[in-house]
Amino acid sequence: MDIIEPGIPIKGDYIQPDLILTAHRRKHSLLLDFKSYHLKNHQNERYDTAVQNPDQLVLRGAVQGVSPDELSVDFSYSSFGDLTEIHDLSEFNFTTVQFEAHVGDANLRIEIVGSEEFGEPDLDDAFPIEVPHGKDIPTDYYPFDAEDEDHTQFCIYMLNAAIQLAGEYGSDPFNVDELLAESHKLWGSMSEVKKKELRTWGEKFLDKYNKKGLDEHLRKVQKDDKPAWFHKSSSFQALRNKADEFISDLEADLRQKKLGEF
Amino acid sequence: MPPIEPTDRRELYEHFQHVIEGTYDQLLEEQKLNYKQNMLKSFLVETNIEATTLKEKFEYVTVEKVDYSLFEVLIDTSSDEDDEEILTFYLDSQDERFWTFYSIEKSRPAKDAMEDLIMAEQSGLDYLWFPAQLQRYFTTLGKFQGAGINYDAEDVFSEEYIDEHLPFGELSIQSSGQGTSWLLDALSDADLKRFMSLSSVKIRREVEEGAVIERIDNNGRITTRGGNDIQAHLSFVETIRELYADLIRGIEEESRIGYPIREIEVEEDERHSSGQSIEGTPIVINLANTVENLKEFADSFTSATKPLRLWGVGTWLADDYYKVRGTDLHNNDSFTLEIKRDWIRLYLPDDACGNTALRIFSNIQRYYDAEASFGERSNPKNSKVGLTA
């Protein structure tokens, strides 16, 4: 994995792919932008500029360990839906890959859609990629997103972060941003929009956490006119049982209503 | 015999030399020890604190400097139910990461005092956790003389879990003498091998001028059962420490997940932080003993109790895929476990202590699956001992 969400100016334009994967042996990078269904035309043009000027990725520091003269680049949109049904990308020389969960014997299938191919032939040969059942994909590199289905994981990571910060800070209060930075190692690189959403989740989590009786472990206070928390002593075994109940209740709640109502 | 209150290393080692020789002669002649004639025990301990902070962390501990990085540590055990006693240890903290506590106190009180110290909340101390592969390697460092096998599922799993999923709650075998190798080979051929976790090995180690007989327990305790050369014991402790340190270094270099911030040049002379990369892979532990109940298995290992002291909360990712996010209460590090029936993925952050990995791995071997092994890609390189099957 080379880099996540880098912001790179190339020839006066600015691109921010979600992911850059670099095969150093091949001196080849793959820029990926994950999309639901919305594409903006200017993005196509900008990514096309990036593909035509691969040296810029090295010169700007987004790709390391490859000489600027030797790097080649592919770009691809990536989606759980079929973007080619909605958008005509034929003007540009890049393709799309589609993810599909639980297909036949595969736990996850990733395949190229549309007629375009990658510039690097070996990359084409790698598709379709099938992750078989039993080899389930790792989930901890990116532990949660601001999506409703990730909310249980969000709360579990926040619970553990609360225990860690309580141990680290002693009687000094910590705020929700510090909890989020501890919970998600990519917090510092997230967009402000996503940060705001997760911060709202975090405030709600802490209020609900206290209402469920976990306030024996953390106490709410004010710090710089904002809510913060500090550690109160509590048996870790007792806390574990309460945390299990908390998560179980949360999962039951989520089955009944969307997060917005949480 | 030299004074019991040494003023430097040489005096301390001279004292230990006499203890070893006396023990050795006594064992040979009478096959037993006199009262107060205890064996020399060395406890290797992993740490991330300063030796002098012990007395601040533990009000029942006194620390006095003896020599360069050598301290006398007095532990008041008078709050215990049995004898009111102050136990004396000598702490060599020359290696900042791995300390050695020496003691000639009675075995049980010394062991209990060390456990109280190490297992205390936020102690900053941890045992060394020898995986079975490392224990087996120790038998090659001298003439193999004996072994102990301890399988203690009762310490970790509930009675119901053991009844439903495991053939034993407890299994203990002690063997010494020439038949030990034969016994281990015979048992290894049986189905029993999945529950045969080495708890100790005993070897005779000869050096140019003399010899020592050492018993190495799987948590870093080395007991000199006899011999005539303290230097042989000291060099053996060093050898064990280096083997373990190599394993830890390998894990920390290759098996932690980091998220370094990447700097991107925006203008010619201006750099900004933008974007993060991901480096490292999780450790994969392969299980020979398939897990029948993923949730109960995971909950048992992360219930915040001794010996693991891991806290965690789990969720199902799929019908047969369970995930626990947890905190190591020894050092406050986070960890994640993903568990399937026949493997476990362990994620450690890039600032985590590699000891957490070996604590989880060696305890899985001891309490659940003696044949558990690291996956090929998780095997620490540049270590003399591999952890794969």
XYZ file of C-alpha atoms in Angstrom:
651
model
C 0.000 0.000 0.000
C 1.624 3.233 -1.014
C -0.617 6.064 0.050
C -4.187 6.890 1.035
C -5.986 10.071 0.025
C -2.984 12.114 -1.064
C -3.678 15.590 -2.396
C -1.429 16.139 -5.413
C -1.166 19.176 -7.697
C -0.337 18.084 -11.251
C 0.142 20.631 -14.022
C -1.928 23.229 -12.196
C -4.790 20.862 -11.345
C -5.405 19.043 -8.104
C -6.228 15.358 -7.723
C -7.020 13.395 -4.606
C -7.299 9.673 -5.384
C -8.514 7.471 -2.528
C -5.619 5.087 -2.883
C -2.316 4.693 -4.707
C -0.978 1.156 -4.968
C 2.591 0.851 -6.238
C 4.333 -2.278 -7.504
C 7.949 -1.194 -7.062
C 9.313 -4.193 -8.973
C 7.175 -3.206 -11.979
C 7.731 0.526 -11.445
C 4.006 0.920 -11.853
C 1.388 2.720 -9.794
C -2.366 2.288 -9.781
C -4.440 5.301 -8.758
C -7.886 4.403 -7.462
C -10.909 6.568 -6.851
C -13.842 4.873 -5.095
C -17.194 6.077 -6.354
C -20.819 5.393 -5.653
C -22.496 6.719 -8.783
C -21.385 10.317 -9.116
C -18.522 11.229 -11.431
C -17.500 14.756 -12.289
C -16.126 15.410 -15.756
C -13.294 17.580 -14.496
C -12.101 14.629 -12.402
C -11.752 12.523 -15.545
C -9.647 15.183 -17.176
C -7.457 15.642 -14.140
C -6.840 11.917 -13.672
C -6.041 11.701 -17.376
C -3.411 14.420 -16.872
C -1.960 12.394 -13.991
C -1.734 9.265 -16.151
C -0.002 11.257 -18.895
C 2.497 12.749 -16.417
C 3.518 9.928 -14.083
C 6.822 11.604 -13.147
C 4.807 14.230 -11.254
C 3.680 11.620 -8.726
C 7.314 10.949 -7.827
C 8.379 14.588 -7.954
C 5.528 15.570 -5.614
C 6.416 12.785 -3.190
C 3.245 10.728 -3.594
C 5.158 7.690 -4.911
C 8.492 6.723 -3.428
C 11.252 4.351 -4.434
C 10.852 4.675 -8.221
C 12.741 7.000 -10.553
C 10.417 9.670 -12.065
C 11.527 8.713 -15.587
C 10.671 5.071 -15.091
C 7.257 5.217 -13.393
C 4.141 4.313 -15.340
C 0.632 4.890 -14.044
C -2.867 3.507 -14.489
C -6.016 5.051 -13.172
C -9.241 3.269 -12.314
C -12.576 4.097 -10.813
C -13.784 1.486 -8.396
C -17.300 0.782 -7.230
C -19.729 -1.783 -5.884
C -22.063 -0.746 -8.746
C -21.461 -0.789 -12.501
C -20.319 2.744 -13.307
C -20.061 1.955 -17.014
C -23.826 1.621 -17.234
C -24.207 5.253 -16.210
C -21.109 6.997 -17.478
C -19.389 6.888 -20.830
C -15.700 6.752 -20.017
C -14.627 5.834 -23.541
C -13.085 9.261 -24.099
C -10.514 8.424 -21.437
C -8.055 5.585 -21.471
C -8.867 4.207 -18.057
C -11.066 1.480 -16.779
C -13.271 0.632 -13.811
C -13.153 -2.265 -11.397
C -16.223 -3.542 -9.684
C -16.456 -5.198 -6.265
C -19.111 -7.788 -5.552
C -19.567 -9.529 -2.200
C -20.496 -13.191 -1.747
C -20.495 -14.456 -5.307
C -20.682 -18.240 -5.605
C -17.681 -19.724 -3.848
C -16.072 -16.320 -3.401
C -16.372 -14.137 -0.365
C -15.462 -11.189 -2.541
C -15.021 -10.852 -6.304
C -13.228 -7.941 -7.976
C -13.406 -7.687 -11.746
C -12.795 -5.253 -14.559
C -15.961 -3.907 -16.145
C -16.212 -2.134 -19.480
C -13.947 -2.741 -22.427
C -10.890 -0.757 -21.423
C -7.819 -2.486 -20.112
C -4.990 -1.383 -17.879
C -1.765 -0.138 -19.458
C 0.170 -2.758 -17.508
C -0.690 -6.182 -18.985
C 0.167 -8.109 -15.795
C -2.428 -6.039 -13.987
C -5.092 -7.173 -16.430
C -4.063 -10.776 -15.921
C -4.637 -10.448 -12.176
C -8.392 -9.994 -12.691
C -10.842 -11.255 -11.764
C -9.628 -11.466 -8.185
C -11.629 -13.831 -6.007
C -11.211 -13.984 -2.248
C -12.465 -17.452 -1.276
C -14.550 -18.199 1.790
C -12.193 -19.084 4.627
C -9.688 -16.420 3.513
C -11.776 -13.539 4.695
C -10.451 -10.105 3.937
C -8.596 -8.236 6.696
C -10.793 -5.628 8.352
C -8.433 -3.745 10.598
C -6.400 -1.708 8.117
C -9.412 0.577 7.748
C -11.495 -0.241 10.823
C -14.644 1.798 10.194
C -16.172 4.422 7.973
C -18.983 6.898 8.490
C -21.553 4.377 7.246
C -24.372 2.987 9.354
C -23.199 -0.622 8.973
C -19.847 0.291 10.550
C -21.396 1.772 13.645
C -20.899 -1.253 15.894
C -17.210 -1.369 14.999
C -16.997 2.364 15.613
C -18.335 1.930 19.157
C -16.024 -1.000 19.915
C -12.974 0.958 18.763
C -14.092 3.968 20.799
C -14.568 1.794 23.895
C -11.029 0.532 23.636
C -9.656 3.977 22.878
C -11.399 5.242 26.034
C -9.607 2.594 28.075
C -6.274 3.391 26.471
C -6.551 7.154 26.926
C -7.823 6.729 30.468
C -4.672 4.744 31.244
C -2.456 7.206 29.461
C -3.987 10.489 30.655
C -4.706 9.531 34.277
C -6.855 12.316 35.688
C -6.362 14.664 32.699
C -9.545 14.891 30.632
C -9.511 14.038 26.924
C -11.927 15.104 24.211
C -13.753 13.288 21.437
C -11.158 14.179 18.773
C -8.413 12.561 20.836
C -10.573 9.446 21.153
C -11.144 9.390 17.414
C -7.444 9.824 16.660
C -6.727 6.845 18.915
C -9.541 4.777 17.389
C -8.763 5.334 13.729
C -5.168 5.622 12.579
C -6.281 7.499 9.450
C -8.174 10.161 11.380
C -5.506 12.765 10.608
C -5.939 12.292 6.849
C -9.722 12.216 6.712
C -11.703 14.923 4.962
C -13.327 17.535 7.183
C -16.762 16.310 6.084
C -16.036 12.783 7.301
C -14.399 14.057 10.475
C -17.501 16.101 11.295
C -19.737 13.095 10.812
C -17.586 10.842 12.996
C -17.280 13.560 15.641
C -21.091 13.651 15.851
C -21.120 9.869 16.179
C -18.491 10.146 18.897
C -20.480 12.643 20.982
C -23.579 10.451 20.709
C -21.552 7.356 21.567
C -20.173 8.920 24.746
C -23.587 10.101 25.927
C -25.101 6.689 25.275
C -22.043 5.042 26.874
C -22.662 6.948 30.079
C -26.409 6.296 30.057
C -25.743 2.569 29.825
C -23.922 2.636 33.145
C -20.410 2.822 31.813
C -20.005 6.158 33.580
C -18.400 4.161 36.361
C -15.412 4.111 34.084
C -15.465 7.576 32.514
C -16.849 10.807 33.928
C -18.028 13.677 31.748
C -16.533 17.115 32.456
C -16.002 20.388 30.606
C -12.640 21.276 29.095
C -12.202 24.521 27.178
C -16.013 24.920 27.287
C -16.430 21.609 25.467
C -17.409 18.210 26.788
C -14.506 15.962 27.769
C -14.036 12.817 29.817
C -11.660 11.469 32.397
C -10.976 8.106 33.914
C -12.677 6.799 37.038
C -11.462 3.576 38.525
C -13.413 0.461 37.716
C -12.803 -3.273 37.552
C -11.884 -4.248 34.017
C -13.834 -7.510 34.294
C -16.994 -5.671 35.349
C -16.425 -3.170 32.589
C -16.080 -5.988 30.052
C -19.492 -7.388 30.986
C -21.105 -3.954 30.711
C -19.355 -3.278 27.410
C -20.672 -6.578 26.019
C -24.201 -5.568 27.044
C -23.697 -2.139 25.517
C -22.653 -3.586 22.158
C -25.450 -6.151 22.229
C -28.049 -3.424 22.909
C -26.512 -1.280 20.205
C -26.753 -4.046 17.614
C -30.392 -4.604 18.570
C -31.060 -0.849 18.227
C -29.369 -0.724 14.840
C -31.473 -3.591 13.558
C -34.552 -1.528 14.331
C -33.568 1.936 13.232
C -31.051 3.894 11.246
C -28.180 5.680 12.907
C -29.744 9.089 12.419
C -32.309 8.072 15.026
C -29.661 6.607 17.344
C 30.537 -17.674 52.727
C 30.862 -14.018 51.535
C 28.502 -11.393 53.006
C 24.828 -11.513 51.983
C 24.930 -7.737 51.455
C 27.217 -7.342 48.441
C 28.744 -3.981 47.551
C 29.376 -4.818 43.908
C 28.734 -7.411 41.208
C 31.797 -9.456 42.032
C 30.685 -9.989 45.639
C 27.188 -10.880 44.521
C 28.434 -13.427 42.019
C 30.884 -14.892 44.544
C 27.960 -15.406 46.870
C 25.921 -17.078 44.121
C 28.942 -19.244 43.289
C 28.956 -20.635 46.825
C 25.195 -21.108 46.711
C 25.473 -23.109 43.489
C 28.324 -25.254 44.757
C 26.585 -25.916 48.064
C 23.377 -26.782 46.322
C 25.194 -29.033 43.932
C 27.106 -30.915 46.638
C 24.031 -31.186 48.829
C 21.898 -32.517 45.971
C 24.517 -35.101 45.049
C 25.071 -36.293 48.587
C 21.613 -36.204 50.097
C 19.240 -35.590 47.176
C 17.673 -32.755 49.165
C 18.386 -29.221 50.296
C 18.924 -27.916 53.820
C 16.568 -25.260 55.169
C 17.552 -21.821 53.819
C 19.796 -23.465 51.276
C 17.754 -22.505 48.249
C 18.619 -22.690 44.603
C 19.588 -19.655 42.543
C 16.688 -18.388 40.454
C 16.953 -15.830 37.675
C 13.786 -14.157 36.449
C 14.001 -12.523 33.032
C 11.486 -9.680 32.820
C 10.478 -7.472 29.894
C 10.080 -3.835 30.853
C 9.464 -0.307 29.643
C 10.182 1.524 32.918
C 13.275 2.668 34.826
C 14.542 0.492 37.682
C 14.401 3.374 40.149
C 10.673 3.935 39.475
C 9.806 0.543 40.985
C 9.561 2.042 44.461
C 7.226 4.777 43.171
C 4.963 2.265 41.478
C 4.867 -0.223 44.357
C 4.686 1.016 47.922
C 5.816 -2.371 49.254
C 9.040 -2.304 47.219
C 12.384 -0.740 48.211
C 15.185 -0.186 45.710
C 18.820 0.492 46.607
C 21.649 0.862 44.129
C 24.502 -1.640 44.556
C 26.682 -1.287 41.491
C 26.445 -0.065 37.888
C 22.836 -0.855 36.887
C 22.651 -3.388 39.734
C 20.029 -2.830 42.441
C 18.959 -4.554 45.607
C 15.154 -4.849 45.517
C 13.359 -5.654 48.759
C 9.754 -6.806 48.443
C 7.625 -6.709 51.570
C 5.229 -9.654 51.400
C 3.903 -9.223 54.926
C 0.381 -8.540 53.672
C 0.254 -12.110 52.373
C -1.478 -14.772 54.416
C 1.654 -16.788 55.133
C 4.966 -15.772 56.716
C 5.628 -12.116 57.250
C 8.751 -11.720 55.265
C 10.801 -9.278 53.226
C 12.217 -10.990 50.170
C 15.517 -9.932 48.652
C 16.107 -9.786 44.896
C 19.024 -8.382 42.950
C 18.052 -6.576 39.772
C 20.480 -6.292 36.872
C 19.033 -3.593 34.580
C 22.046 -3.278 32.270
C 19.797 -4.364 29.381
C 17.120 -1.643 29.489
C 14.467 -3.765 27.784
C 15.096 -7.121 29.508
C 15.942 -7.117 33.188
C 17.190 -10.020 35.272
C 16.050 -10.432 38.867
C 18.217 -12.871 40.866
C 17.013 -14.505 44.033
C 18.002 -17.256 46.449
C 14.745 -16.989 48.371
C 12.491 -20.033 48.559
C 11.003 -20.916 45.239
C 7.257 -20.409 45.894
C 7.428 -17.012 47.713
C 9.934 -15.676 45.175
C 7.747 -16.774 42.278
C 4.607 -15.285 43.886
C 6.346 -11.977 44.648
C 7.459 -11.679 41.028
C 3.967 -12.499 39.800
C 2.418 -9.820 42.038
C 4.902 -7.295 40.693
C 4.518 -8.190 37.024
C 0.755 -8.712 36.960
C -0.066 -5.457 38.786
C -2.156 -3.040 36.727
C -0.017 -0.750 34.529
C 3.124 -2.267 36.054
C 5.215 -1.646 32.943
C 6.614 -5.147 33.456
C 5.887 -8.408 31.700
C 7.058 -11.990 31.747
C 9.002 -13.419 28.871
C 6.618 -15.747 27.039
C 8.504 -18.631 25.482
C 6.642 -20.298 22.605
C 6.968 -24.094 22.337
C 9.352 -23.735 19.379
C 11.744 -21.705 21.534
C 11.418 -24.151 24.457
C 12.346 -26.989 22.122
C 15.356 -25.003 20.900
C 16.579 -24.632 24.498
C 16.958 -28.424 24.698
C 19.702 -28.164 22.081
C 21.784 -25.774 24.201
C 23.075 -28.553 26.470
C 22.445 -32.156 27.396
C 18.670 -32.640 27.626
C 17.766 -33.952 31.072
C 14.087 -33.417 31.689
C 10.836 -31.712 30.775
C 7.575 -30.577 32.278
C 4.328 -30.528 30.357
C 1.485 -28.416 31.604
C -1.832 -27.916 29.918
C -4.068 -25.671 32.041
C -7.251 -24.919 30.134
C -8.957 -24.388 33.512
C -6.999 -21.164 33.980
C -8.552 -19.578 30.910
C -11.729 -21.383 29.845
C -14.980 -21.909 31.716
C -15.955 -25.363 32.983
C -18.762 -25.474 30.389
C -16.414 -24.654 27.523
C -13.969 -27.363 28.616
C -16.791 -29.922 29.002
C -18.149 -29.164 25.562
C -15.044 -28.558 23.493
C -11.846 -29.822 25.146
C -10.679 -33.284 26.215
C -8.795 -32.017 29.294
C -9.132 -29.261 31.819
C -5.655 -29.930 33.098
C -2.786 -32.195 32.125
C 0.549 -32.283 33.894
C 3.564 -34.513 33.264
C 7.027 -34.196 34.801
C 9.862 -36.335 33.570
C 13.611 -36.348 34.090
C 16.494 -38.557 33.103
C 17.282 -40.391 29.924
C 13.727 -41.627 29.347
C 12.439 -38.086 28.830
C 13.306 -37.877 25.135
C 11.704 -41.250 24.509
C 8.576 -40.203 26.421
C 8.261 -36.934 24.485
C 8.716 -38.749 21.176
C 6.133 -41.357 22.119
C 3.600 -38.746 23.222
C 4.263 -36.637 20.118
C 3.107 -39.505 17.950
C -0.194 -39.678 19.766
C -3.249 -37.442 19.436
C -2.149 -36.069 22.770
C 0.440 -33.827 21.132
C -2.106 -31.066 20.622
C -2.275 -30.712 24.395
C 1.391 -31.209 25.211
C 2.756 -27.775 25.835
C 6.250 -27.714 27.317
C 6.146 -25.786 30.578
C 9.808 -26.352 31.421
C 12.923 -28.025 30.119
C 15.998 -29.100 32.051
C 19.446 -29.256 30.519
C 23.032 -29.743 31.667
C 25.286 -27.129 30.133
C 29.021 -27.539 30.216
C 31.551 -24.768 29.823
C 35.341 -24.947 29.798
C 35.839 -24.894 33.537
C 32.618 -26.324 34.841
C 28.927 -27.019 34.356
C 25.442 -25.944 35.412
C 22.147 -27.784 35.409
C 19.377 -25.368 34.439
C 15.617 -25.610 34.462
C 13.984 -23.098 32.113
C 10.304 -22.336 32.708
C 8.198 -20.994 29.860
C 7.786 -17.564 31.482
C 11.462 -16.616 31.721
C 12.416 -18.161 35.060
C 15.734 -20.025 35.029
C 16.572 -22.118 38.083
C 20.067 -23.441 38.610
C 19.469 -26.969 39.888
C 23.164 -27.584 40.419
C 26.604 -26.943 39.021
C 29.876 -25.350 39.928
C 30.253 -22.199 37.828
C 28.237 -18.996 38.252
C 29.714 -17.613 35.027
C 28.177 -20.522 33.149
C 24.776 -19.574 34.582
C 25.213 -15.872 33.764
C 26.190 -16.611 30.183
C 23.269 -19.020 29.830
C 20.815 -16.348 31.021
C 22.350 -13.987 28.482
C 21.929 -16.561 25.710
C 18.248 -17.071 26.555
C 17.707 -13.313 26.701
C 19.329 -12.752 23.294
C 17.308 -15.527 21.639
C 14.108 -14.007 22.970
C 15.155 -10.442 22.125
C 15.793 -11.544 18.521
C 12.272 -12.934 18.275
C 10.766 -9.747 19.691
C 12.844 -7.542 17.388
C 11.792 -9.631 14.377
C 8.115 -9.293 15.256
C 8.411 -5.565 15.901
C 10.252 -4.946 12.638
C 8.033 -7.037 10.384
C 4.639 -7.591 11.953
C 3.235 -4.290 13.108
C 0.930 -2.021 11.158
C 2.030 1.566 10.674
C 0.264 4.525 9.075
C 3.049 6.992 8.263
C 2.017 10.434 7.061
C 3.430 11.207 3.631
C 4.586 14.700 2.804
C 3.504 16.048 -0.549
C 5.205 19.032 -2.157
C 2.533 21.556 -3.026
C 4.652 24.511 -4.086
C 8.312 24.396 -4.924
C 9.568 25.295 -1.480
C 6.557 24.403 0.610
C 5.730 20.949 1.961
C 2.457 19.823 3.450
C 1.386 16.655 5.148
C -1.148 14.966 2.972
C -2.112 11.346 2.636
C -1.073 8.354 4.658
C 0.348 5.047 3.619
C -0.086 1.687 5.315
C 2.905 -0.464 6.127
C 3.117 -3.971 7.601
C 1.031 -7.093 7.774
C -0.806 -8.832 10.596
C 0.564 -11.975 12.251
C -1.279 -15.122 11.248
C -1.449 -17.927 13.817
C -2.457 -21.282 12.367
C -4.351 -23.638 14.642
C -4.211 -27.439 14.512
C -6.991 -27.623 17.102
C -9.968 -26.014 15.346
C -12.038 -23.574 17.379
C -15.552 -24.877 17.983
C -17.051 -21.744 19.489
C -15.359 -18.593 18.242
C -17.088 -16.168 20.598
C -16.486 -18.178 23.766
C -12.892 -18.797 22.732
C -12.253 -15.102 22.091
C -14.112 -13.927 25.178
C -12.101 -16.296 27.369
C -8.843 -14.871 26.080
C -9.876 -11.237 26.470
C -11.638 -11.231 29.827
C -8.960 -9.050 31.491
C -7.917 -11.868 33.824
C -4.507 -13.350 34.527
C -2.379 -14.647 32.922
C -3.097 -12.768 29.695
C -4.526 -9.517 31.079
C -6.144 -8.645 27.757
C -9.354 -6.591 27.599
C -11.535 -6.721 24.530
C -15.016 -6.628 23.050
C -16.006 -8.775 20.097
C -18.497 -8.875 17.249
C -19.421 -11.291 14.495
C -18.267 -10.208 11.036
C -19.939 -13.236 9.452
C -21.369 -16.538 10.697
C -17.898 -18.029 11.052
C -15.760 -14.900 11.420
C -15.327 -13.189 14.777
C -13.432 -10.006 15.561
C -12.153 -8.636 18.861
C -10.773 -5.161 19.372
C -8.841 -5.043 22.600
C -6.371 -3.380 24.915
C -3.345 -5.026 26.506
C -3.639 -4.057 30.168
C 0.086 -4.620 30.730
C 1.150 -1.737 28.548
C -2.022 -0.077 27.232
C -1.325 -1.129 23.624
C -4.256 -1.833 21.333
C -4.651 -5.045 19.362
C -7.185 -6.654 17.052
C -7.890 -10.355 16.637
C -9.814 -11.824 13.724
C -10.694 -15.430 14.422
C -11.801 -18.253 12.153
C -12.029 -21.921 13.082
C -8.447 -22.698 12.079
C -6.566 -19.422 12.121
C -6.210 -16.152 13.996
C -5.012 -12.820 12.633
C -3.325 -10.539 15.117
C -2.911 -6.847 14.324
C -0.526 -4.765 16.396
C -0.014 -1.016 15.882
C 3.478 0.203 15.009
C 4.193 1.406 18.539
C 3.042 -1.849 20.168
C 5.296 -4.114 22.175
C 6.165 -7.374 20.412
C 5.808 -9.107 23.781
C 2.021 -8.843 23.352
C 2.270 -11.104 20.289
C 4.347 -13.715 22.096
C 2.087 -13.581 25.172
C -0.971 -14.293 23.029
C 0.799 -16.942 20.948
C 2.473 -18.842 23.789
C -0.715 -18.805 25.859
C -2.725 -20.173 22.939
C -0.165 -22.982 22.837
C -0.332 -23.543 26.553
C -4.079 -23.327 27.059
C -5.588 -24.381 23.783
C -3.387 -25.757 21.040
C 0.196 -26.873 21.665
C 0.696 -27.179 17.914
C -0.310 -23.613 17.064
C 2.252 -22.042 14.739
C 2.971 -18.767 12.999
C 2.020 -18.587 9.322
C 4.937 -18.568 6.887
C 4.758 -14.812 6.235
C 4.587 -14.033 9.957
C 7.793 -15.857 10.835
C 10.338 -13.382 12.250
C 13.374 -13.250 9.979
C 16.949 -13.113 11.265
C 15.999 -15.129 14.311
C 17.650 -18.450 15.124
C 14.298 -19.861 16.100
C 11.368 -20.089 13.675
C 7.804 -20.063 14.955
C 6.262 -21.861 12.007
C 5.088 -25.461 12.290
